[in-house]
CSV table of C-alpha atoms and ligand atoms in Angstrom, one decimal:
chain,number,residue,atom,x,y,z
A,1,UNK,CA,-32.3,51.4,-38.5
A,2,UNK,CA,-30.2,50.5,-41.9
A,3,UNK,CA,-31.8,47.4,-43.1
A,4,UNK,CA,-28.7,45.4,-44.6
A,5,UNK,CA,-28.4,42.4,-46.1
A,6,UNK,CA,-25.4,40.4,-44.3
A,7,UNK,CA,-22.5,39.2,-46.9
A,8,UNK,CA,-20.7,35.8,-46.9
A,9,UNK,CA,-18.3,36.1,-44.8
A,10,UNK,CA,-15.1,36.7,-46.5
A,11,UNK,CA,-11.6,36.4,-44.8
A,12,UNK,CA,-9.0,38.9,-45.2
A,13,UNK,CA,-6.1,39.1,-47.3
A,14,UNK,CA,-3.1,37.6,-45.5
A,15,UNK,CA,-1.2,39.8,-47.6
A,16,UNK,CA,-2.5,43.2,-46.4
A,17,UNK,CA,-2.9,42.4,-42.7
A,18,UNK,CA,0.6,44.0,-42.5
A,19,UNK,CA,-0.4,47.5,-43.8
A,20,UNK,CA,-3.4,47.4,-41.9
A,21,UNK,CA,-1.2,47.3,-38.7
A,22,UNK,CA,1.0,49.5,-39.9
A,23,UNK,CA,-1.6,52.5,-40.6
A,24,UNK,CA,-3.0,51.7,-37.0
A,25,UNK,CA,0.5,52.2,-35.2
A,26,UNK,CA,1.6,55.3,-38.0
A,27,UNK,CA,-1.6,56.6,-36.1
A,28,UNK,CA,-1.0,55.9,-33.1
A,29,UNK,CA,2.5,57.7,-33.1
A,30,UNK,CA,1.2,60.5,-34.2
A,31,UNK,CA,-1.0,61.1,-31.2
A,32,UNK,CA,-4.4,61.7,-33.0
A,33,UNK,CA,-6.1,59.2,-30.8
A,34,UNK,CA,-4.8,60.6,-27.7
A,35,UNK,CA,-7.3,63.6,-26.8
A,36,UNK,CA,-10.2,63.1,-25.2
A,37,UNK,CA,-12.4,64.7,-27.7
A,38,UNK,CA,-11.1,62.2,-30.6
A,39,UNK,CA,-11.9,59.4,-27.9
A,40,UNK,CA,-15.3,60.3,-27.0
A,41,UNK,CA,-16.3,61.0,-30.6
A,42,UNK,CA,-15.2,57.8,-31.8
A,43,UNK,CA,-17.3,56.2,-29.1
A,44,UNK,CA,-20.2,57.6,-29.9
A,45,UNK,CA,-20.0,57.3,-33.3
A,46,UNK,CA,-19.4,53.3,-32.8
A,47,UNK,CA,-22.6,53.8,-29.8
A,48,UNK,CA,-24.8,54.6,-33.2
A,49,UNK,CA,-23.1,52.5,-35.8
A,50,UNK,CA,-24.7,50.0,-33.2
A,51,UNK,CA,-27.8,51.4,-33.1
A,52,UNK,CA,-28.0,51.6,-36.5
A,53,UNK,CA,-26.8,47.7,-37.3
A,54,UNK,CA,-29.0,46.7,-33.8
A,55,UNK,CA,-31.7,44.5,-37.1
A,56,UNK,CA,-28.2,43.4,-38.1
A,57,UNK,CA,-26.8,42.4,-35.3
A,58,UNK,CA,-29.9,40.7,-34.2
A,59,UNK,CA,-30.6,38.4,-37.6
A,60,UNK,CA,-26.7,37.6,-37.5
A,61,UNK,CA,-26.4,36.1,-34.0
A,62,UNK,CA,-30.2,34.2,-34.9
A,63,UNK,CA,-27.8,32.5,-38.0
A,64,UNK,CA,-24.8,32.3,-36.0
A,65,UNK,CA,-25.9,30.7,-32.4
A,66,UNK,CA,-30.6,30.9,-32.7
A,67,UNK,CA,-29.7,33.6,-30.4
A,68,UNK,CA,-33.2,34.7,-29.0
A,69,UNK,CA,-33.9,38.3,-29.7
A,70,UNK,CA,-34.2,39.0,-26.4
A,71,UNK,CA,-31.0,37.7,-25.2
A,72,UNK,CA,-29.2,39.4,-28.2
A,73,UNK,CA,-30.2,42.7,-27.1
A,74,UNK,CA,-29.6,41.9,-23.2
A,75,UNK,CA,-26.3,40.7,-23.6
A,76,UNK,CA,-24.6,41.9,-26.6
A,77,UNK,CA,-26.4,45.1,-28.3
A,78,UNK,CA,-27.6,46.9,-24.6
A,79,UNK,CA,-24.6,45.5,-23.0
A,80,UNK,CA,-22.4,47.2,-25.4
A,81,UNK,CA,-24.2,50.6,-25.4
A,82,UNK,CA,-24.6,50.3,-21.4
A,83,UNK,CA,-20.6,49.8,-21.5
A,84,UNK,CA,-19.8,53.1,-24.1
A,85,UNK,CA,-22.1,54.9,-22.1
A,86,UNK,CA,-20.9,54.5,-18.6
A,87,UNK,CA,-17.2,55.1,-20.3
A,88,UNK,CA,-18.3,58.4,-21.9
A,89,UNK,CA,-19.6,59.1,-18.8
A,90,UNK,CA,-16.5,58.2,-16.6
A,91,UNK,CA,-13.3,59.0,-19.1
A,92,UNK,CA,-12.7,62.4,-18.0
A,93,UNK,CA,-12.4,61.9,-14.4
A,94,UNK,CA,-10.4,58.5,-15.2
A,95,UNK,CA,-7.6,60.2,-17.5
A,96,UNK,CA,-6.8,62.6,-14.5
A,97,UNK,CA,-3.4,62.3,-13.7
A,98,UNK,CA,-3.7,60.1,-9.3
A,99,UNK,CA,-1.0,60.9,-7.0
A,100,UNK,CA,0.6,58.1,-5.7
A,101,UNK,CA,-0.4,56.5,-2.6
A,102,UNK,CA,1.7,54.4,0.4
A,103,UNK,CA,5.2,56.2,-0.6
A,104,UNK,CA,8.2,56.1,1.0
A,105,UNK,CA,9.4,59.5,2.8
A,106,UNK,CA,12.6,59.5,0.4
A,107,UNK,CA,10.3,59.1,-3.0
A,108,UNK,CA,7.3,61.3,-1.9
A,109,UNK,CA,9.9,64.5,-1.8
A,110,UNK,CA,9.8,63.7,-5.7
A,111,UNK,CA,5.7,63.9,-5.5
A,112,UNK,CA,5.0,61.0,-8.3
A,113,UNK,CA,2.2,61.1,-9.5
A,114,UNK,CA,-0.1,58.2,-11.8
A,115,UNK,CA,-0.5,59.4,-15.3
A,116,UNK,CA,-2.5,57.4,-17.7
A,117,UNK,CA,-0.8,56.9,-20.8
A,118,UNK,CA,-2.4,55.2,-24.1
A,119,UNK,CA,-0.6,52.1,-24.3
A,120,UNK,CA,-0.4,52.1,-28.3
A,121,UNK,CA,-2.0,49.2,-30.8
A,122,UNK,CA,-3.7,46.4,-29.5
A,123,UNK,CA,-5.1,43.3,-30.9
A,124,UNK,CA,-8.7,42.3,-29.9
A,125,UNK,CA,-9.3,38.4,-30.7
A,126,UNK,CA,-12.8,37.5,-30.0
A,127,UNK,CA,-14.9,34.3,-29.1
A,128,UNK,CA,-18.0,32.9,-31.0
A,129,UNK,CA,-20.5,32.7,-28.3
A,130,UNK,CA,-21.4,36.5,-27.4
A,131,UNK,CA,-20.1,37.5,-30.6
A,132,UNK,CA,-20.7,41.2,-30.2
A,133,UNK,CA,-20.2,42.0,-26.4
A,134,UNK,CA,-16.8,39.9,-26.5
A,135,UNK,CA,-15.0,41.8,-29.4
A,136,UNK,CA,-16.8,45.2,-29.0
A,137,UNK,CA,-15.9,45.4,-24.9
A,138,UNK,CA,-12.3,45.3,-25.2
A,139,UNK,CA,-12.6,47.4,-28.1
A,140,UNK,CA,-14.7,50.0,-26.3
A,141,UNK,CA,-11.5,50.1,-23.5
A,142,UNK,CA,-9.2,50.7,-26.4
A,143,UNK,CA,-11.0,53.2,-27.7
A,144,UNK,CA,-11.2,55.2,-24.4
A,145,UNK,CA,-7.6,54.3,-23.2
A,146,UNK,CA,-6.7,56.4,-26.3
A,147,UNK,CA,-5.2,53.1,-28.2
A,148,UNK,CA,-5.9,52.5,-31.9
A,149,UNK,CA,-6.8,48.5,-32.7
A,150,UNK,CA,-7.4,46.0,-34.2
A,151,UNK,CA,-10.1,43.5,-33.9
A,152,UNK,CA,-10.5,40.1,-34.8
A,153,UNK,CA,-14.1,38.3,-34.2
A,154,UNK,CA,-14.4,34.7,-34.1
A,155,UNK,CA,-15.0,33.3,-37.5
A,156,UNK,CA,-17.2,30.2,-35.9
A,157,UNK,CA,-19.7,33.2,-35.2
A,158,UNK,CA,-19.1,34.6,-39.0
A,159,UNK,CA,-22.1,36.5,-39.7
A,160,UNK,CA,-21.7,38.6,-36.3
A,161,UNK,CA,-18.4,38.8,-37.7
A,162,UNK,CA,-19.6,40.7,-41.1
A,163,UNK,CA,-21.6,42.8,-39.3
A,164,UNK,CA,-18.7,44.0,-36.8
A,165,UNK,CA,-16.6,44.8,-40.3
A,166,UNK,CA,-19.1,47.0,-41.4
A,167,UNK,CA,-20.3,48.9,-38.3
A,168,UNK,CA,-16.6,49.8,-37.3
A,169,UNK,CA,-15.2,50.5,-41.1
A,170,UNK,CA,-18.4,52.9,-41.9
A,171,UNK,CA,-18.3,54.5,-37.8
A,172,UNK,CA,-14.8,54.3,-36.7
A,173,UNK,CA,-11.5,56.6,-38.2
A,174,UNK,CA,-9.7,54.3,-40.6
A,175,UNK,CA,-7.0,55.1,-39.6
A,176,UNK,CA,-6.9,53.8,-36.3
A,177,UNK,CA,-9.3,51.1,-36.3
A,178,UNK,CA,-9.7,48.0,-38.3
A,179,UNK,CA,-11.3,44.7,-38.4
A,180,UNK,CA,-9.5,41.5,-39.9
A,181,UNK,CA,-11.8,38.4,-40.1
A,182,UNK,CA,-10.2,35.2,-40.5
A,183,UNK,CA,-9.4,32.1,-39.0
A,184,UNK,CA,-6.2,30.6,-38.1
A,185,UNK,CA,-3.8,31.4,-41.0
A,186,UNK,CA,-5.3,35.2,-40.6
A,187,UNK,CA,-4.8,35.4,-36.4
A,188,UNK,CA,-1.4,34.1,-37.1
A,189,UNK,CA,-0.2,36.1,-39.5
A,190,UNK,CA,-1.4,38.9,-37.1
A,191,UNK,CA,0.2,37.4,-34.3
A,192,UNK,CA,3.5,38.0,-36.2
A,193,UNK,CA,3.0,41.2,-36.1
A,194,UNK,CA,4.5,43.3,-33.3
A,195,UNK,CA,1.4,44.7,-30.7
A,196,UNK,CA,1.8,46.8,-27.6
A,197,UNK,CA,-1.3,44.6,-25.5
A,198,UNK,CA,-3.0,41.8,-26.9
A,199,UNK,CA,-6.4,40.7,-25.7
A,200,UNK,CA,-7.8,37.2,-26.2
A,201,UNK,CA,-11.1,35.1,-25.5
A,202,UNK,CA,-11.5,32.0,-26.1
A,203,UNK,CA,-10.0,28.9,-25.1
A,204,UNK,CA,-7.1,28.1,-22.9
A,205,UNK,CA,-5.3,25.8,-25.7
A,206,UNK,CA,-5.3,28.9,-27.9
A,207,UNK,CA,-4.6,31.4,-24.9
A,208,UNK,CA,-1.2,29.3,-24.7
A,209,UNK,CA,-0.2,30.0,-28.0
A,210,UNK,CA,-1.4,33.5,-27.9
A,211,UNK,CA,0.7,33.8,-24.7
A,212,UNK,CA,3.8,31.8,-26.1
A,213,UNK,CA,3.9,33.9,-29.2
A,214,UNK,CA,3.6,37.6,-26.8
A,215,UNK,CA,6.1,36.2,-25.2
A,216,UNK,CA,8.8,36.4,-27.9
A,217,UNK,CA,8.1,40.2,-28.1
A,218,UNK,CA,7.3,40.6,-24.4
A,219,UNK,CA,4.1,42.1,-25.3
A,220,UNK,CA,1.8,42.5,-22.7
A,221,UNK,CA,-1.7,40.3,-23.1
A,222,UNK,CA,-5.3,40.0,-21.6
A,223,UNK,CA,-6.1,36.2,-21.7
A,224,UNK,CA,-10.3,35.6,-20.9
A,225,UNK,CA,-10.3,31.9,-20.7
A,226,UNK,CA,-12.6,29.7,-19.9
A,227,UNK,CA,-13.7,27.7,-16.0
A,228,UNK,CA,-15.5,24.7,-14.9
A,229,UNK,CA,-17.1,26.7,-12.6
A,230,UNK,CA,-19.2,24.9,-9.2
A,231,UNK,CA,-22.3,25.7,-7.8
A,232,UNK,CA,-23.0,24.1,-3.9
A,233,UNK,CA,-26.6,23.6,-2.5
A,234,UNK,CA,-26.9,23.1,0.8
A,235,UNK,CA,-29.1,21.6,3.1
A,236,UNK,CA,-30.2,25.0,3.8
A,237,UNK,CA,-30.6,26.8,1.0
A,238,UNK,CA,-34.1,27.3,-0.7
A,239,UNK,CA,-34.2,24.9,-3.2
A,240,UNK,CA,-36.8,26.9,-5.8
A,241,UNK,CA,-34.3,30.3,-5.4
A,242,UNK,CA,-31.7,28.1,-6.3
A,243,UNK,CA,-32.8,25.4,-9.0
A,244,UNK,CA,-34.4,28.9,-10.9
A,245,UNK,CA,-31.5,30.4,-11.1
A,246,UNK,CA,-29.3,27.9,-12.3
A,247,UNK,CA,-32.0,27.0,-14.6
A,248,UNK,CA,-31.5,30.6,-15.7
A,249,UNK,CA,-28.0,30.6,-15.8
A,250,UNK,CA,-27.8,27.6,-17.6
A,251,UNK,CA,-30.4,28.5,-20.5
A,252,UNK,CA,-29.2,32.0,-21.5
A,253,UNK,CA,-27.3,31.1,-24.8
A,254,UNK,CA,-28.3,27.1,-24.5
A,255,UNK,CA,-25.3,27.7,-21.7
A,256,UNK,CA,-22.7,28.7,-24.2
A,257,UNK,CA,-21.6,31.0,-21.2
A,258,UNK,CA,-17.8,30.9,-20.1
A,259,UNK,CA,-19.5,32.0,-16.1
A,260,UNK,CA,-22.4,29.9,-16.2
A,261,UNK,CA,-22.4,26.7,-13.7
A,262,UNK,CA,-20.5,23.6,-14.9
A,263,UNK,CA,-21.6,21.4,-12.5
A,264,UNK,CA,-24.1,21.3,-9.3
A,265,UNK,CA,-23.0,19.7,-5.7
A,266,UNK,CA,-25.6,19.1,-3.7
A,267,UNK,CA,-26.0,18.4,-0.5
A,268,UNK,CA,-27.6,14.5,0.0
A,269,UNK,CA,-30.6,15.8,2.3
A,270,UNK,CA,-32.2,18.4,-0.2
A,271,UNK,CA,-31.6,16.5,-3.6
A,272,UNK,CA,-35.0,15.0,-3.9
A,273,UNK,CA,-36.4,18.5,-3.1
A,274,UNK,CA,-33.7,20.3,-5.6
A,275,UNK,CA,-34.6,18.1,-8.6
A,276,UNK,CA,-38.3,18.6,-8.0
A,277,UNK,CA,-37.8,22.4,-8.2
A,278,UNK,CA,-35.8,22.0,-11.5
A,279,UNK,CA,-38.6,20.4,-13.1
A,280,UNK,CA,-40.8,22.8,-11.8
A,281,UNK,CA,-38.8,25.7,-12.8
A,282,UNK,CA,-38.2,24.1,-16.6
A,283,UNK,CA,-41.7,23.7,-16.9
A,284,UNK,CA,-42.3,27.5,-15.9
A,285,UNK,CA,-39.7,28.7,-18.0
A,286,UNK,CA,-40.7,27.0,-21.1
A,287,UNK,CA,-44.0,25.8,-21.0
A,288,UNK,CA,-44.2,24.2,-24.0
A,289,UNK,CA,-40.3,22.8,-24.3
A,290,UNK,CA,-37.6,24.5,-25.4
A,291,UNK,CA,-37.2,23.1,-28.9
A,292,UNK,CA,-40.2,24.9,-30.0
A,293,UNK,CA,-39.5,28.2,-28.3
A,294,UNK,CA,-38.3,31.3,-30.2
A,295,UNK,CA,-36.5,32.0,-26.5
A,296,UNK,CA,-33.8,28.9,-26.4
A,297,UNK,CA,-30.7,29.4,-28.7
A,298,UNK,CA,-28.8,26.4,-30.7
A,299,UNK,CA,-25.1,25.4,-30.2
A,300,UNK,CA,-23.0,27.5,-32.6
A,301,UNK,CA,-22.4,24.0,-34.9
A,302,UNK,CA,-22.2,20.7,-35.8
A,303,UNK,CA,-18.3,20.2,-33.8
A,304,UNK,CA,-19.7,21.7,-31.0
A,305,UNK,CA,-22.6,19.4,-31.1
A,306,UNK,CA,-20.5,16.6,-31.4
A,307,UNK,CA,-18.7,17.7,-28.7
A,308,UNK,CA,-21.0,18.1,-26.2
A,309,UNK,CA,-23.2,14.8,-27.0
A,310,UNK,CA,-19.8,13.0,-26.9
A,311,UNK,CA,-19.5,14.1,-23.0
A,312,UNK,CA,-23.4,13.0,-22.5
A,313,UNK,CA,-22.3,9.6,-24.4
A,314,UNK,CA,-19.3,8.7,-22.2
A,315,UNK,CA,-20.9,10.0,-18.4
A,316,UNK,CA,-21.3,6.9,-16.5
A,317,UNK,CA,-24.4,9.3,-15.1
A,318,UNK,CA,-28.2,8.9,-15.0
A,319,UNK,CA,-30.1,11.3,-17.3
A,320,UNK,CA,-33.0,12.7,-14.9
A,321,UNK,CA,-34.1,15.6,-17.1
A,322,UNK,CA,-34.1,16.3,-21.1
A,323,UNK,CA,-32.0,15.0,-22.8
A,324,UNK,CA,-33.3,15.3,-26.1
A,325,UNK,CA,-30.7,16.6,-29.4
A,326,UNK,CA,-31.1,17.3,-32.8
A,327,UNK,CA,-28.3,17.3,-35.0
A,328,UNK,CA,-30.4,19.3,-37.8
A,329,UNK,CA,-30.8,21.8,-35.7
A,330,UNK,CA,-27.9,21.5,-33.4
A,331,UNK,CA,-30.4,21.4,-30.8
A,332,UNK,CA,-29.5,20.5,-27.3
A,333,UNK,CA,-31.9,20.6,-24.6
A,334,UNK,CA,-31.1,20.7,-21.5
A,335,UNK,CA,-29.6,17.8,-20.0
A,336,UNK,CA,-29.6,17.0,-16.2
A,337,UNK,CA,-27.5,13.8,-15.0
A,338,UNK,CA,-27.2,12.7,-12.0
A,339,UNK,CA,-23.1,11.3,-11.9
A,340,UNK,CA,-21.5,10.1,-8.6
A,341,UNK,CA,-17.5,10.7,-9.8
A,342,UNK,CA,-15.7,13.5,-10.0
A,343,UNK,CA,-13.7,11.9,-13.2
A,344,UNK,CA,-17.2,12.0,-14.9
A,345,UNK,CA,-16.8,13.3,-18.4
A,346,UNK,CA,-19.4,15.6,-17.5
A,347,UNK,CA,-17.2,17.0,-14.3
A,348,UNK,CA,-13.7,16.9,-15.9
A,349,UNK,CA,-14.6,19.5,-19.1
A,350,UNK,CA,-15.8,22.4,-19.8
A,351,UNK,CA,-19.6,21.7,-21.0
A,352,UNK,CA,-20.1,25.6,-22.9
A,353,UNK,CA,-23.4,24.1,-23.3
A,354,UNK,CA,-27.2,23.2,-21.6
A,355,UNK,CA,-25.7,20.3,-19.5
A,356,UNK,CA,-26.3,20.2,-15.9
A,357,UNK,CA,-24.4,17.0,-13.6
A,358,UNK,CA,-25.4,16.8,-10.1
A,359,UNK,CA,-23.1,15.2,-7.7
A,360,UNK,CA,-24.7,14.8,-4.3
A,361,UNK,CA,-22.1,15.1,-1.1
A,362,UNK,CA,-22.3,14.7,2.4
A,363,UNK,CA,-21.3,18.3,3.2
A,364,UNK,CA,-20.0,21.8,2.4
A,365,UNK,CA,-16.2,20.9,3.4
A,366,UNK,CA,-16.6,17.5,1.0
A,367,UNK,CA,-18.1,20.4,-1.6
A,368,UNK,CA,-15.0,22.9,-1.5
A,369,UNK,CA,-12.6,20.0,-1.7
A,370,UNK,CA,-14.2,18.6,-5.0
A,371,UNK,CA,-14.1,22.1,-6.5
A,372,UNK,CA,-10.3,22.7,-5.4
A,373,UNK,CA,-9.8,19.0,-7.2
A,374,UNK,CA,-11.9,19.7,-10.4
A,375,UNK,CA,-10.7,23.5,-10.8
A,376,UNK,CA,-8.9,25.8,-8.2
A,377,UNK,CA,-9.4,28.9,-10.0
A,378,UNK,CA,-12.8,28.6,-11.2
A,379,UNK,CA,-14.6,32.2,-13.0
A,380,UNK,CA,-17.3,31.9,-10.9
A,381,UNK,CA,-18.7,30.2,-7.8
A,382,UNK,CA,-22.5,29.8,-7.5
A,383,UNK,CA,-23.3,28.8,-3.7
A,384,UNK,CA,-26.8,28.4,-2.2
A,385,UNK,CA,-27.3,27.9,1.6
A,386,UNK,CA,-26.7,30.1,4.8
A,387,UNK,CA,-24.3,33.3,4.6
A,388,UNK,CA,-21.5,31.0,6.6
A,389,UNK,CA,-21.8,28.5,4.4
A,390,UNK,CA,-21.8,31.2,1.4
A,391,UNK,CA,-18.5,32.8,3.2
A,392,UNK,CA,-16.7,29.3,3.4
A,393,UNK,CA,-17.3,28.6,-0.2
A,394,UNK,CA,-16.0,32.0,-1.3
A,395,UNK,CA,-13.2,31.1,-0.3
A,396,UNK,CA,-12.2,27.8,-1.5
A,397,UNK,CA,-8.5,27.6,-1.8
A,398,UNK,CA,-7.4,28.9,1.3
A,399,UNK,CA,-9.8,27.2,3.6
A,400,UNK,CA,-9.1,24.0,2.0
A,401,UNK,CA,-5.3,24.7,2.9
B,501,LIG,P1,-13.5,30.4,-30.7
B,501,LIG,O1,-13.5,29.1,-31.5
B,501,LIG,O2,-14.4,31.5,-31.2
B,501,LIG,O3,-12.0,30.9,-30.7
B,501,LIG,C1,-11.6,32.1,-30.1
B,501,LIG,C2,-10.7,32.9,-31.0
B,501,LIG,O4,-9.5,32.1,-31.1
B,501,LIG,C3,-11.2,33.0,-32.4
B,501,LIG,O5,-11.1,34.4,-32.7
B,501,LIG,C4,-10.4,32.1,-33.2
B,501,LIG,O6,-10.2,32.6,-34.5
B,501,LIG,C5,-9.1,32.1,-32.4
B,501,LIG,N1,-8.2,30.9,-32.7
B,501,LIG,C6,-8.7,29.7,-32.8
B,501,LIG,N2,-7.6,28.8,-33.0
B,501,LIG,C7,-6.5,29.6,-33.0
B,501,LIG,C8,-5.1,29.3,-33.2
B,501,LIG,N3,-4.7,28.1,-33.3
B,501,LIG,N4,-4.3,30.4,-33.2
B,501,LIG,C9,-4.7,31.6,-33.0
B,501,LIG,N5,-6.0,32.0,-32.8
B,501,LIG,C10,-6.9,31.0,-32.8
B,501,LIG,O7,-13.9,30.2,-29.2
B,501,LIG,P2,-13.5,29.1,-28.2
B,501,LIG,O8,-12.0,29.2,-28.0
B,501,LIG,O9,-14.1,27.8,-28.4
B,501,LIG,O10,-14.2,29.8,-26.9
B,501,LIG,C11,-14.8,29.1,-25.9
B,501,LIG,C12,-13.9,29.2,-24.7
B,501,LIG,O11,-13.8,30.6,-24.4
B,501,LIG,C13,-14.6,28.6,-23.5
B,501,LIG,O12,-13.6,27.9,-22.7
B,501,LIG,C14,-15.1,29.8,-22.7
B,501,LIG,O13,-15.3,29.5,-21.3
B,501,LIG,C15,-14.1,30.8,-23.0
B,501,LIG,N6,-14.7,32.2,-22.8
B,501,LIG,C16,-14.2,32.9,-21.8
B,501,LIG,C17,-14.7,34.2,-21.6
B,501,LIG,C18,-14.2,35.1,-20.5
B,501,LIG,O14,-14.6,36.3,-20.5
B,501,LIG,N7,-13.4,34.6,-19.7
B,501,LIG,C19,-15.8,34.6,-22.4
B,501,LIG,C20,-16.3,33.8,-23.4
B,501,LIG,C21,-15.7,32.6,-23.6
């Protein structure tokens, strides 16, 4: 592995982000990135730049977020190789041309047929709390869709984000791909730039300006946003199978996780039982506390900190578990609060961290209502109990209805 020391992070010139774009679409037109050869090649090279940068990678997300080690190669170094690997695998069979299903008499005498054309240059913005996996993914697709890119890591993560530059400036073609680190004046000074498919994560005040400002140019654009996202225990479910892996959920990345469980319902009946098993399961996890262990990350800084201890502050709730901070450190342990509104500040925003509020309700039906009230459209739904009661949940909206 390259042992490297990781620079300061350094924003780009403003002044040469427009050349930059400009090489990547001169590129683009003249159809070097379109073969699959050029496409595989370019993946693998970026497969081994990771490889190679994996000591980076790790000591930059340990400055950026405390990431553990382990979680660093689970979810952002493995993840990424996992994802070029089962594209290398895949792209030839997926850039066959599909004929086109469910056609009219009248249009099938024409026989269409799908054809998978590169779309042209995109821009990837990224988010700070899986700072590899979130800007390399979408990258990886553009790569193997035949685009050319750019890419733009979060600069709250801004050692991850040094390490991305040099990875894809010493693996990838110049020519086609390029990162641009920055913050504001730097994304907006790209987003003034004209792109065939932008694609965003982060938050969904920023995914509104993203999408205004596409909108001008009718440019097509991913938006990964973020969810306050339910989990429902019922009476039936088994309380350890459940309260383990919400622990679980909840821990990787000091819950800095857009999918992990904002908030718990559970059913009145197997409360006492459910908090028992969370102890339990704390305990297990991290025998001797979470501060002290080399396997709980930090929150990403001091705002976030701030933020997060600010919705702890103004809960009307009843700390059961944890609760313990450290601004030094931006240490947050994991927090569970027992809150009885659904206007608690620990219900109506996004945590992105270790909190964990428990509403108790009389019943699944009372359950899916709350979660249609606090977020229709959730990213995930975590529901423990009996495969009805699983089914019901799955489907919140429409049952509520
Ligand atoms: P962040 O602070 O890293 O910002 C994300 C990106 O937006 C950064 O690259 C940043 O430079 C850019 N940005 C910030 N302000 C901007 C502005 N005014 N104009 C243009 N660009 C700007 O991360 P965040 O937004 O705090 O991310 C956390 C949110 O992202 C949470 O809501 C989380 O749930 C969500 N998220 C979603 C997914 C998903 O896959 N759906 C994954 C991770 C995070």
């Amino acid at each position: 592995m390259a042992s490297v020391k990781i620079a300061p992070f350094e924003a780009t010139p403003i002044e040469a982000i427009p050349s930059t774009v400009n090489l990547c679409q001169t590129t683009f037109r003249s159809q070097k990135t379109k073969p699959i050869s050029y496409r595989l090649v370019q993946l693998r090279k970026l497969y081994w730049g990771i490889v190679d940068y994996s000591d980076a990678l790790v000591e930059a997300c340990k400055l950026d977020l405390g990431k553990p080690v382990f979680e660093t190669f689970l979810s952002e170094i493995d993840w990424c190789k996992n994802d070029i690997m089962f594209v290398t695998k895949n792209l030839e069979k997926w850039m066959k041309d599909e004929s086109a299903p469910d056609i009219p008499l009248t249009n099938s005498l024409l026989n269409p047929r799908i054809r998978k054309e590169p779309l042209g240059t995109v821009l990837v913005i990224g988010a700070y709390n899986f700072p590899v996996q979130l800007s390399l993914g979408p990258l990886i697709g553009a790569i193997s869709a035949g685009c050319t890119g750019v890419l733009k890591p979060s600069e709250v993560s801004p050692n991850a984000a040094m390490v991305l530059k040099k990875i894809v400036e010493e693996y990838l073609d110049p020519s086609a791909y390029a990162v641009v680190n920055g913050a504001i004046p730097e994304t907006t000074a790209l987003l003034n730039e004209k792109w065939d498919k932008i694609f965003y994560t982060g938050n969904s005040q920023v995914g509104t300006i993203i999408a205004k400002k596409a909108a001008e140019t009718l440019t097509p654009v991913c938006l990964e946003l973020g969810g306050r996202n339910p989990a429902i225990v019922t009476k039936n479910a088994d309380p350890r199978l459940a309260a383990r892996r919400l622990v679980w959920g909840k821990l990787h990345n000091a819950g800095q996780v857009c999918i992990s469980q904002n908030y718990i319902m559970v059913e009145k009946e197997i409360l006492p039982a459910f908090i028992e098993q969370l102890k339990i399961a704390l305990k297990e996890f991290y025998p001797g506390g979470q501060k002290a262990s080399p396997d709980y990350a930090r929150i990403v800084n001091n705002r976030h900190f701030h933020r997060i201890k600010k919705m702890v502050d103004d809960s009307r709730g009843k700390i059961l578990i944890g609760g313990e901070m450290d601004e030094s450190d931006n240490f947050i342990e994991i927090t569970v609060v027992q809150v009885d509104d659904i206007n608690d500040s620990m219900i109506v925003d996004e945590s992105f961290g270790p909190l964990m509020p428990l509403l108790a309700v009389d019943n699944v039906d009372e359950a899916i209502r709350i979660a249609n009230t606090v977020h229709s459209t959730p990213l995930g739904l975590y529901p423990f109990g009996t495969t009805t009661e699983t089914n019901k949940s799955a489907f919140l909206t429409p049952i509520i209805k």
